[in-house]
Coordinates of C-alpha atoms in Angstrom, one line a residue:
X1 CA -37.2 -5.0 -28.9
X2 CA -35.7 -6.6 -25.8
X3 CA -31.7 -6.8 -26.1
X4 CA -29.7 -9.6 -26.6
X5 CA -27.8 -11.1 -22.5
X6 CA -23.9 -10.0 -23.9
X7 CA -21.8 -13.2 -24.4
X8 CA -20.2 -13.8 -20.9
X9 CA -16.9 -14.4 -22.8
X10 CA -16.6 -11.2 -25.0
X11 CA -17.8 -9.3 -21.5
X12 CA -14.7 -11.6 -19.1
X13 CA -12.4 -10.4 -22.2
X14 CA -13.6 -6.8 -22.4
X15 CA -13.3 -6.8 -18.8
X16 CA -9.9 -8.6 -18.8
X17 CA -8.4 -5.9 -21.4
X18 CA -9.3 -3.1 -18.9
X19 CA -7.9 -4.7 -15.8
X20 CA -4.8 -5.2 -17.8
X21 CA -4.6 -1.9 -18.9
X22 CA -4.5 -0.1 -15.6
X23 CA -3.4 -2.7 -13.3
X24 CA 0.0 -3.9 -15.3
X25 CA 1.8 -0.5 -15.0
X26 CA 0.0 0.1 -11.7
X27 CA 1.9 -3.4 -10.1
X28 CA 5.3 -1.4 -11.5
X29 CA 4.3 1.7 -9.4
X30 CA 3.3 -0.2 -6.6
X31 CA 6.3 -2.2 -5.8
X32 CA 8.5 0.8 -5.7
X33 CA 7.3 1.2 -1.8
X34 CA 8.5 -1.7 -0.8
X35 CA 11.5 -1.8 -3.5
X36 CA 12.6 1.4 -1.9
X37 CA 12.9 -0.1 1.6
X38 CA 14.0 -3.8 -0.3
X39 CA 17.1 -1.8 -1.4
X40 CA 17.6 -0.1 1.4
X41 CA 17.5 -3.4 3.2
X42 CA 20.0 -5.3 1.1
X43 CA 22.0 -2.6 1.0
X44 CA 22.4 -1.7 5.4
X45 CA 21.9 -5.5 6.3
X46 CA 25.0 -6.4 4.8
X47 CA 26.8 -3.3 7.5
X48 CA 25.6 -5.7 10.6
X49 CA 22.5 -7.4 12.0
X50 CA 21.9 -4.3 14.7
X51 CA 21.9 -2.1 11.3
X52 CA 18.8 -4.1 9.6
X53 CA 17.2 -4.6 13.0
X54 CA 17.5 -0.3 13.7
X55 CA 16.1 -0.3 9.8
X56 CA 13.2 -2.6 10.6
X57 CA 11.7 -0.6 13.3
X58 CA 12.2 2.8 11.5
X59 CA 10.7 1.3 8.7
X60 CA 7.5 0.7 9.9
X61 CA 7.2 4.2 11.7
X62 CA 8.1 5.6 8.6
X63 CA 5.2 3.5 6.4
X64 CA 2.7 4.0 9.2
X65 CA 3.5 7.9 9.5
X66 CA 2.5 7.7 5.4
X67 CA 0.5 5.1 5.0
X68 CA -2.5 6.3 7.6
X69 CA -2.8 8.8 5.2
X70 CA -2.9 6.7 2.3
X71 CA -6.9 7.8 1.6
X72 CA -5.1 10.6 -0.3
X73 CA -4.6 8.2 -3.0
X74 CA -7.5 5.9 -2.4
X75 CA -10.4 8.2 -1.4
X76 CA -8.9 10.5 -4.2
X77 CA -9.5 7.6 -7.3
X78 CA -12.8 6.5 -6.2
X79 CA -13.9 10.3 -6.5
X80 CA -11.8 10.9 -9.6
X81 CA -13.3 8.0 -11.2
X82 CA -16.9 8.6 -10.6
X83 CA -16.4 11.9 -12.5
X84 CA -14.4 10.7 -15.2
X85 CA -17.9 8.4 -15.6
X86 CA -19.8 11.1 -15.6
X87 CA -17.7 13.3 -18.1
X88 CA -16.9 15.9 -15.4
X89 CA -13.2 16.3 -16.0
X90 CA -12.5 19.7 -14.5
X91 CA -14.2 19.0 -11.3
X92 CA -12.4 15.7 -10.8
X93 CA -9.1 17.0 -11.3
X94 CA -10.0 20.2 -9.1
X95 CA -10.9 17.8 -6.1
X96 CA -7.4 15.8 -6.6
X97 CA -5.6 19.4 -6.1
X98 CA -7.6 19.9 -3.2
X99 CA -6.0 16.7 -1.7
X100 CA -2.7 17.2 -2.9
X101 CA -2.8 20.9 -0.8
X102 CA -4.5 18.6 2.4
X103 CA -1.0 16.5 1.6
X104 CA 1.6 19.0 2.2
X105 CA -0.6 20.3 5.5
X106 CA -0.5 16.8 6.4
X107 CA 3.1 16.7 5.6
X108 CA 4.2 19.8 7.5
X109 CA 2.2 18.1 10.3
X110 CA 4.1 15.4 10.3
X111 CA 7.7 16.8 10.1
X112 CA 6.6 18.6 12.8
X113 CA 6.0 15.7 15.2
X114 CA 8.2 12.9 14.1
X115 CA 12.0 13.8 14.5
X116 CA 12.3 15.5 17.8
X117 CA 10.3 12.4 18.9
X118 CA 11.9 9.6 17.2
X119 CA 14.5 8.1 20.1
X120 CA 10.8 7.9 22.0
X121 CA 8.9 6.6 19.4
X122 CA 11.9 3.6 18.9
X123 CA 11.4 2.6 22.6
X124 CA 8.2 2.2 22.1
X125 CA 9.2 -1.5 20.1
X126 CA 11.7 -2.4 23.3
X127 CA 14.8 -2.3 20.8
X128 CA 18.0 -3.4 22.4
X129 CA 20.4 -0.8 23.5
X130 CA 22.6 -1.5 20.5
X131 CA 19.7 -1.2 18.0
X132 CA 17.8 1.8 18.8
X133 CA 20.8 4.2 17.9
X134 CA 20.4 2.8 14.4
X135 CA 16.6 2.9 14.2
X136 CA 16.2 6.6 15.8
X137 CA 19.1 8.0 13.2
X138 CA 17.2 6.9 10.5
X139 CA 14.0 7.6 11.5
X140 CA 14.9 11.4 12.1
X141 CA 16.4 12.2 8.6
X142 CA 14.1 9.8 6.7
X143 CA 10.9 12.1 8.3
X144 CA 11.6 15.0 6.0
X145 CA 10.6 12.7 3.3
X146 CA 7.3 12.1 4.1
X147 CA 5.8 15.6 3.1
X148 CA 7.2 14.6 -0.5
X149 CA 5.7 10.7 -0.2
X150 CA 2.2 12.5 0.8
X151 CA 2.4 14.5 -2.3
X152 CA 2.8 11.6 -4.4
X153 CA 0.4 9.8 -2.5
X154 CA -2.3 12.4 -3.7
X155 CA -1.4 12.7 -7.5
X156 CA -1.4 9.0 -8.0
X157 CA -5.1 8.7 -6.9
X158 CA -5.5 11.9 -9.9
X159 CA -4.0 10.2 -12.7
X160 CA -5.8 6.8 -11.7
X161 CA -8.8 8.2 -11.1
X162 CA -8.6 9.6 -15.1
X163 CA -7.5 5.8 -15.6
X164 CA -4.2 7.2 -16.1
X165 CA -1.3 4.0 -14.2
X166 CA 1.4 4.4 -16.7
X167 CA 2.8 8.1 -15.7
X168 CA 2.7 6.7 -11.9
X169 CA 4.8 3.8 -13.6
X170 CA 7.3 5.9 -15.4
X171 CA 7.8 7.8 -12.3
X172 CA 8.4 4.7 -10.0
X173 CA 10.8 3.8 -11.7
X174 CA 13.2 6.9 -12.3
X175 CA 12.3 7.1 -8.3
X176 CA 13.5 3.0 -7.6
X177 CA 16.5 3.9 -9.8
X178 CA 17.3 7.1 -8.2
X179 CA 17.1 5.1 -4.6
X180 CA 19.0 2.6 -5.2
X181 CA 22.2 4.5 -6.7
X182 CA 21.6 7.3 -4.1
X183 CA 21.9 4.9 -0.8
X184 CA 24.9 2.8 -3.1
X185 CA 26.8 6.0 -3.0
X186 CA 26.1 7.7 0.2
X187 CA 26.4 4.0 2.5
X188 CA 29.2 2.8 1.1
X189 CA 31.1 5.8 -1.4
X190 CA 30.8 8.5 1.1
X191 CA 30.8 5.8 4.4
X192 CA 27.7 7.7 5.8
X193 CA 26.3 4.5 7.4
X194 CA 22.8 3.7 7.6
X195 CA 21.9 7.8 7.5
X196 CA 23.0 7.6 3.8
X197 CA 20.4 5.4 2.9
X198 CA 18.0 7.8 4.8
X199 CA 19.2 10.5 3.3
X200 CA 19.4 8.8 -0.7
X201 CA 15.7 7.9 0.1
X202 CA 14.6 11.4 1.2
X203 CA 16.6 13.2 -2.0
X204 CA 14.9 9.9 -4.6
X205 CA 11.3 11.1 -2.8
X206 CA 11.1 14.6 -3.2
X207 CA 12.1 14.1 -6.9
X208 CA 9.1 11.6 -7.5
X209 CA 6.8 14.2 -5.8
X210 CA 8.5 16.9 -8.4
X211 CA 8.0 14.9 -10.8
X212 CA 3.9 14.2 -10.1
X213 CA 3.4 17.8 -9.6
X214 CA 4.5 18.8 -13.1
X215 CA 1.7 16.4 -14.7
X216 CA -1.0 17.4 -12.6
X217 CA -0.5 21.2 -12.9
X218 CA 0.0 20.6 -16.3
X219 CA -3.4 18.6 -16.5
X220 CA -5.1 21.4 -14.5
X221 CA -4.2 23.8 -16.8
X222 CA -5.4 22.0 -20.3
X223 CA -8.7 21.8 -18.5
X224 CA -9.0 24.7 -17.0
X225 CA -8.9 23.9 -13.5
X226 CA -7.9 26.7 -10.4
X227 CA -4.4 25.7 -8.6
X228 CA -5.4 27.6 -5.3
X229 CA -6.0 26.4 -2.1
X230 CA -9.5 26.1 -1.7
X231 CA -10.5 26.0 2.4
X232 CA -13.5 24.2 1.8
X233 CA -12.0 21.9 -0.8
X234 CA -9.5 20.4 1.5
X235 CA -11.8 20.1 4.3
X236 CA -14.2 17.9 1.6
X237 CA -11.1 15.6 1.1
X238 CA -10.5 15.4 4.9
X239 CA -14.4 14.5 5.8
X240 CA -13.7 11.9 2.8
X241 CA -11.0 10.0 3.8
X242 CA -12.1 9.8 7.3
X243 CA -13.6 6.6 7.3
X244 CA -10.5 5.1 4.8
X245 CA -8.3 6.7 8.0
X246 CA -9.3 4.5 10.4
X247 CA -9.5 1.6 8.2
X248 CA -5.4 2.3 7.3
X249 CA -4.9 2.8 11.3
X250 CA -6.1 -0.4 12.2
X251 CA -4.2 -2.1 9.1
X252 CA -0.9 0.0 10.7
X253 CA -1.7 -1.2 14.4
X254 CA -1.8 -4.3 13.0
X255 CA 1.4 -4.5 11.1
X256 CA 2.9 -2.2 14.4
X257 CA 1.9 -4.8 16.8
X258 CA 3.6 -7.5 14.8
X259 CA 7.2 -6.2 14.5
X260 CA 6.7 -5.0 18.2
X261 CA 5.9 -8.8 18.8
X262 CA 8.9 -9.4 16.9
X263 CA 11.5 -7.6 18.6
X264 CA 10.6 -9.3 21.9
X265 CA 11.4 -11.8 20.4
X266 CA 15.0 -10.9 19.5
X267 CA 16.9 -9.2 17.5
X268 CA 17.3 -12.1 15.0
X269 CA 13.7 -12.5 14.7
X270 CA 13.1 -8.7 14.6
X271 CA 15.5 -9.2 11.7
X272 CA 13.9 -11.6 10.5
X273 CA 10.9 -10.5 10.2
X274 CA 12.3 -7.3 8.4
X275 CA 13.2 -9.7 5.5
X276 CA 10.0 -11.0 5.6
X277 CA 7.7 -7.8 5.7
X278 CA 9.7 -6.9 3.2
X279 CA 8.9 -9.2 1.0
X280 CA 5.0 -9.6 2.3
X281 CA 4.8 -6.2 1.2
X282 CA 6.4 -6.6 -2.1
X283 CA 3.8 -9.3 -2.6
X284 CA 0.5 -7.5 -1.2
X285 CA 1.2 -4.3 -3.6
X286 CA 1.6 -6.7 -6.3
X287 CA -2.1 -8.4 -5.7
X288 CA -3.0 -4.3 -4.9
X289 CA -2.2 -3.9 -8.4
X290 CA -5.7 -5.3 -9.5
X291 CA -7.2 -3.8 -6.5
X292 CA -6.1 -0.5 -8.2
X293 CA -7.6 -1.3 -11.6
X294 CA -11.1 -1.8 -9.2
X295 CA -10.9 1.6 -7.5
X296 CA -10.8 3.1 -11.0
X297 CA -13.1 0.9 -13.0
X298 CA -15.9 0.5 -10.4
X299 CA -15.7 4.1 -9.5
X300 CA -15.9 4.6 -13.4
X301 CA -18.8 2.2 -13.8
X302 CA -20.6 3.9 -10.7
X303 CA -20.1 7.0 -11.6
X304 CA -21.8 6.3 -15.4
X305 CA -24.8 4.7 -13.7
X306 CA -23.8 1.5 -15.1
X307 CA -24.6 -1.4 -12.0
X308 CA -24.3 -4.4 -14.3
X309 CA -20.4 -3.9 -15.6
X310 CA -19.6 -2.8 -11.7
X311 CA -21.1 -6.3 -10.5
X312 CA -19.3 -8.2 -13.7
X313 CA -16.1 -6.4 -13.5
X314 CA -15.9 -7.2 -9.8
X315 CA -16.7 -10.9 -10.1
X316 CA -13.6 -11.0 -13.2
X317 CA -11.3 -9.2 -11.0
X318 CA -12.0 -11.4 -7.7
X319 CA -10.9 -14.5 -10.0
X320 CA -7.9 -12.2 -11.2
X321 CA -6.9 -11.8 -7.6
X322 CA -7.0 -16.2 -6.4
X323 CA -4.9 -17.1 -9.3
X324 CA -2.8 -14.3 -8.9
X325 CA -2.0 -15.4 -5.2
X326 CA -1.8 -18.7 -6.2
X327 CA 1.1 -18.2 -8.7
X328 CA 3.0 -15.7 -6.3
X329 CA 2.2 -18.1 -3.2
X330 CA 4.6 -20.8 -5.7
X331 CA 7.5 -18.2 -6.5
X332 CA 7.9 -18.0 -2.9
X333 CA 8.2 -21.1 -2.3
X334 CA 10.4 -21.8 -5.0
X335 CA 12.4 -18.9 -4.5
X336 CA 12.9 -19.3 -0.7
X337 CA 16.5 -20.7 -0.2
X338 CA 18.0 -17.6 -2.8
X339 CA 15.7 -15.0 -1.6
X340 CA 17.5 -14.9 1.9
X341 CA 21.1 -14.8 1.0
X342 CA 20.4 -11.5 -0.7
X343 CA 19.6 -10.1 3.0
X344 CA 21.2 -11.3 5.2
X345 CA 24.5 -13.4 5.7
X346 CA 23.7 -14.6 9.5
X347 CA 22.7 -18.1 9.4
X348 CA 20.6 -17.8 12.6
X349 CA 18.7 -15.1 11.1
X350 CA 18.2 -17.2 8.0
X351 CA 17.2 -20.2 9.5
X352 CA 14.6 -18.3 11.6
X353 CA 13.1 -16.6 8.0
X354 CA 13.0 -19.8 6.2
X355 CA 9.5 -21.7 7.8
X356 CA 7.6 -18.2 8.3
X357 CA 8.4 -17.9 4.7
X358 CA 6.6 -20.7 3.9
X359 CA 3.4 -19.6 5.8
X360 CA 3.6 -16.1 3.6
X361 CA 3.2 -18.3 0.2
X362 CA 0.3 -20.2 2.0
X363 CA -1.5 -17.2 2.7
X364 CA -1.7 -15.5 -0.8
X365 CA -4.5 -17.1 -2.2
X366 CA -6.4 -15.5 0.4
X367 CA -4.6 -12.3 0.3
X368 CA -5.5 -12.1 -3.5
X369 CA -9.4 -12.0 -2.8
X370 CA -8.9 -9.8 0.6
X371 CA -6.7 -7.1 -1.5
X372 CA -9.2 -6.8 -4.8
X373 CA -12.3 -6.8 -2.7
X374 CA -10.9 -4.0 -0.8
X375 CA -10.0 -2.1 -3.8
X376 CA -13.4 -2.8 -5.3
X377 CA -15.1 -1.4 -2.4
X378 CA -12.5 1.7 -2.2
X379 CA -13.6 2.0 -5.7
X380 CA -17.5 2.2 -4.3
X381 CA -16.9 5.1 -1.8
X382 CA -18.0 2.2 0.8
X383 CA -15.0 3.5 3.4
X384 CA -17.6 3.4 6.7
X385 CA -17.6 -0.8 6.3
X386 CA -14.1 -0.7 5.5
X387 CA -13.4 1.2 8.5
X388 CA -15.7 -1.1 10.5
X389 CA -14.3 -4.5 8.9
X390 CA -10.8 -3.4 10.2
X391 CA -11.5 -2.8 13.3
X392 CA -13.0 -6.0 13.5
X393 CA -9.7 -7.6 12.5
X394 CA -8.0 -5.8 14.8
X395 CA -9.6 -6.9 17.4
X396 CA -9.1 -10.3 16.7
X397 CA -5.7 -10.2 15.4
X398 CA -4.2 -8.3 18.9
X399 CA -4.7 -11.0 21.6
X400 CA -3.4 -13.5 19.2
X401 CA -0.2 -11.9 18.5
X402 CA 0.3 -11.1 22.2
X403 CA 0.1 -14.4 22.9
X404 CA 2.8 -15.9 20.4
X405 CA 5.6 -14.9 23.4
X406 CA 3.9 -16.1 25.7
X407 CA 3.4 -19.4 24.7
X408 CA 7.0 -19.5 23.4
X409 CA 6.1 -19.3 20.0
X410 CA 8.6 -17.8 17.4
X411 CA 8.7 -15.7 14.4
X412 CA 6.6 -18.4 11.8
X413 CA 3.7 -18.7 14.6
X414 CA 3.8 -14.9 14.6
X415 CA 2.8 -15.1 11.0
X416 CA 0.4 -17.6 11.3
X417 CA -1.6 -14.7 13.4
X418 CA -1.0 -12.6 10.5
X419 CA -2.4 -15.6 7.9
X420 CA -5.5 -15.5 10.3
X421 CA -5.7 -11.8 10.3
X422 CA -6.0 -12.0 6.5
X423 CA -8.6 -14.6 6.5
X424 CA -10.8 -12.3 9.3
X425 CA -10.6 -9.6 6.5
X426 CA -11.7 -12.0 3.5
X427 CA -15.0 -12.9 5.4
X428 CA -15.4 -9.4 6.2
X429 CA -15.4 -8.2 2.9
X430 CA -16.6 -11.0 1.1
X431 CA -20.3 -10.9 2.8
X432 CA -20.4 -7.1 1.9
X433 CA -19.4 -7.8 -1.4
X434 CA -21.8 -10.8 -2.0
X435 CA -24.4 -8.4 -0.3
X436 CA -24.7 -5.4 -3.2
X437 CA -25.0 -2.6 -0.8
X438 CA -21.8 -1.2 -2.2
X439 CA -23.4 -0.2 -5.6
X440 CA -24.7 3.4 -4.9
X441 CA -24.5 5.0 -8.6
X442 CA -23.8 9.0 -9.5
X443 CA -21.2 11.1 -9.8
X444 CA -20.9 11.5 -6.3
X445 CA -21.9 8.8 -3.3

C-alpha cells in the first residue's frame, strides 16, 4: 500500500513546535554575548567617550580571540546531533568531552599570547593616544576569561546537540546577571575604572564555564561515558572544526576590518560604531537562535537517515528567519531615538549612530535567511563550502570598506559595505542550499 503525502500543514506545525522548542531558550542563551559586552558598554560609556572607544577595540579582539574558535560549539552540535539520530548517546557525548579538553588547550594557548601582546595588538586599529591606554587595560585582564568562554563554548554544542537549549538558557542568565552586578560594583563601588568591568566579566565567565561542566560530567557519568583526555579524540575535533575555522576567521576579518575602518574615522565614529556592533550583534544571535534549532534538527534528521524532514524543516525555518528579520528590522527602527541615550550622552556621537542605525534594520531581512541557512548547513557537516563561501565575502567585502575613507564616506556608508557583505553571504548559501548537496545521511558525514 503506497502511503498517504503528510498534510503540509500538520508537517509546517510539527516542524514549527520543534524549532520553538530549541530555538526560544536558545535566543535567551545567545544574547548573553552580546548582553555581556551591552552592559559593559552602558555601564564604561557613561566614564567618557575615550572609555567606550578603548572598550570597542578590546571588544572585538576579545570576540575574535573566542569566536575563531567558535567550531567548538558548532562543529560539536552537528556531530552530537547526528548521533542522538542514530541513538548513539555515549559516543556523542564522549566526542563533546573531547572538544571541551581541545577548549582549555585552546584556552591556555590563548592566555599565553594575548596579554603580554595586547598594547601591540591595540595599535594595530590606529587608536588615538588617549584611547589605547583604555583599550590595552582591558584587553589584558579580560584575556584570562577566554579559557572559561572556550569551555562554555564546547558544552553548549553537547547539550544542543542532545536537543538540550534550556540548561544553556538557565546558565546565561545567572551569567548576564552575575556581569552586570559584578562590573556595577567594581566600576563604580570600588572606582576600579574600566578594569572593573574586565575583571566582573572574567569572574561572571569562569562561573558559567563551572556551571556547564557540572551538567556535562554529570551526563557522562549517567551514560557511561570516559572523562579522560583522549589524544586522538581531540585531534578528531580539531581536523573537524577546521573547515568552520576558517569560515569564523573570515567572518572575524571582516567585522576586524570594519571597526579598524572605524577608528580612522574618529573616535566618535569608532564610538559609534561600538553602539552599533553592539546592538548588530544583539540582533544576529537573536536570528542565530533558529539557526541553532537547524544545527540540531538537521543534524538529527541526517543522522536518522531521514532526507525528507531535513529538506522540509529547512524550507520552515528559512521562512522563520525573513519574518523574524522583518519584525526586528521594525523594532530598530522604532526604537532608534531611546536606544542611544542608554549609551552614550555625546550628541556628536549620537548623531553619527542614528542614519547607520537605520541601515542595520534594512539589512535584517536578509540577515534572517543568511544566519538560518548557515546554521542549517552547520547542522549538515557542510563546513568546506562554508569555509569557501566566506572567503568569498571576504574578498569582496575588504576593498569596499577600505574605500569608505577614502571617498570621505562616514560611519552609515561603512555599514552599507557591511549590508552588502550580508547579501554576498545570502547568495552564497542560498545556491548550496537550493542545490541538495548538503544532505549526506549517517551517523557520521
Amino acid at each position: 500500500m503506497t502511503q498517504a503525502p503528510a498534510d503540509p500543514r500538520a508537517t509546517r506545525r510539527r516542524h514549527d513546535r520543534e524549532i520553538v522548542a530549541l530555538a526560544v531558550p536558545a535566543f535567551g542563551a545567545l544574547v548573553a554575548e552580546p548582553l555581556f559586552v551591552m552592559v559593559d558598554s552602558a555601564i564604561i560609556g557613561h566614564l567618557g567617550t575615550a572609555q567606550l572607544a578603548g572598550l570597542a577595540i578590546a571588544s572585538v579582539l576579545l570576540t575574535t580571540a573566542v569566536s575563531i574558535f567558535v567550531f567548538l560549539a558548532y562543529a560539536t552540535t552537528a556531530a552530537v546531533a547526528r548521533r542522538v539520530g542514530a541513538g548513539d548517546l555515549q559516543a556523542a557525548i564522549r566526542q563533546g568531552i573531547d572538544g571541551i579538553w581541545l577548549a582549555l588547550l585552546l584556552g591556555a594557548a590563548v592566555i599565553a599570547i594575548v596579554p603580554p601582546a595586547a598594547p601591540a595588538l591595540v595599535d594595530l586599529f590606529g587608536a588615538s593616544d588617549i584611547t589605547a591606554p583604555y583599550a590595552a587595560t582591558y584587553l589584558r585582564i579580560s584575556a584570562f576569561g577566554i579559557p572559561a568562554m572556550l569551555v562554555v563554548l564546547a558544552s553548549t554544542g553537547v547539550l544542543r546537540g542532545l536537543q538540550d537549549t534550556r540548561t544553556p538558557l538557565y546558565v546565561a542568565i545567572a551569567g548576564f546577571v552575575a556581569n552586570a552586578a559584578l562590573n556595577a560594583g567594581l566600576v563604580y563601588g570600588a572606582d576600579l575604572g574600566i578594569a572593573g568591568s574586565a575583571w566582573g566579566t572574567v569572574i561572571a565567565q569562569w562561573g558559567m564555564a563551572a556551571a556547564y561542566l557540572t551538567v556535562v560530567v554529570r551526563g557522562a557519568r549517567k551514560h557511561g561515558a570516559s572523562l579522560r583526555p583522549d589524544a586522538t579524540g581531540i585531534r578528531a575535533s580539531a581536523q573537524a572544526g577546521a573547515p568552520l575555522l576558517v569560515r569564523t576567521l573570515s567572518l572575524r576579518a571582516i567585522l576586524m576590518i570594519a571597526t579598524a575602518v572605524a577608528a580612522r574615522l574618529g573616535d566618535a565614529d569608532v564610538a559609534a560604531h561600538q553602539i552599533i556592533l553592539s546592538l548588530w550583534s544583539l540582533l544576529a544571535f537573536a536570528l542565530d537562535a533558529i539557526a541553532i534549532a537547524g544545527q540540531a534538527i538537521i543534524g538529527r534528521y541526517l543522522g536518522a537517515n531521514d532526507v525528507r524532514g531535513a529538506r522540509e524543516a529547512c524550507r520552515r525555518m528559512v521562512e522563520w528567519g525573513i519574518a523574524t528579520g522583518v519584525v526586528l528590522g521594525l523594532l530598530v527602527i522604532v526604537s532608534r531615538p531611546l536606544f542611544l541615550p542608554l549609551f552614550t550622552s555625546d550628541s556628536v556621537v549620537k548623531d553619527i549612530a542614528l542614519p547607520a542605525l537605520l541601515m542595520v534594520a534594512l539589512s535584517q531581512p536578509i540577515c534572517g535567511i543568511v544566519f538560518v541557512l548557515d546554521g542549517v548547513l552547520m547542522g549538515a557537516g557542510d563546513g568546506r563550502y562554508l569555509a569557501a563561501a566566506m572567503l568569498v565575502t571576504l574578498a569582496v567585502f575588504t576593498p569596499v570598506a577600505l574605500l569608505v575613507p577614502a571617498f570621505g564616506g562616514g560611519l552609515t556608508a561603512l555599514w552599507g559595505a557591511m549590508t552588502l557583505m550580508m547579501t554576498v553571504r545570502m547568495v552564497t548559501l542560498w545556491l548550496r542550499a537550493r542545490s541538495g548537496r548538503w544532505m549526506v545521511t549517517g551517523a557520521t558525514r
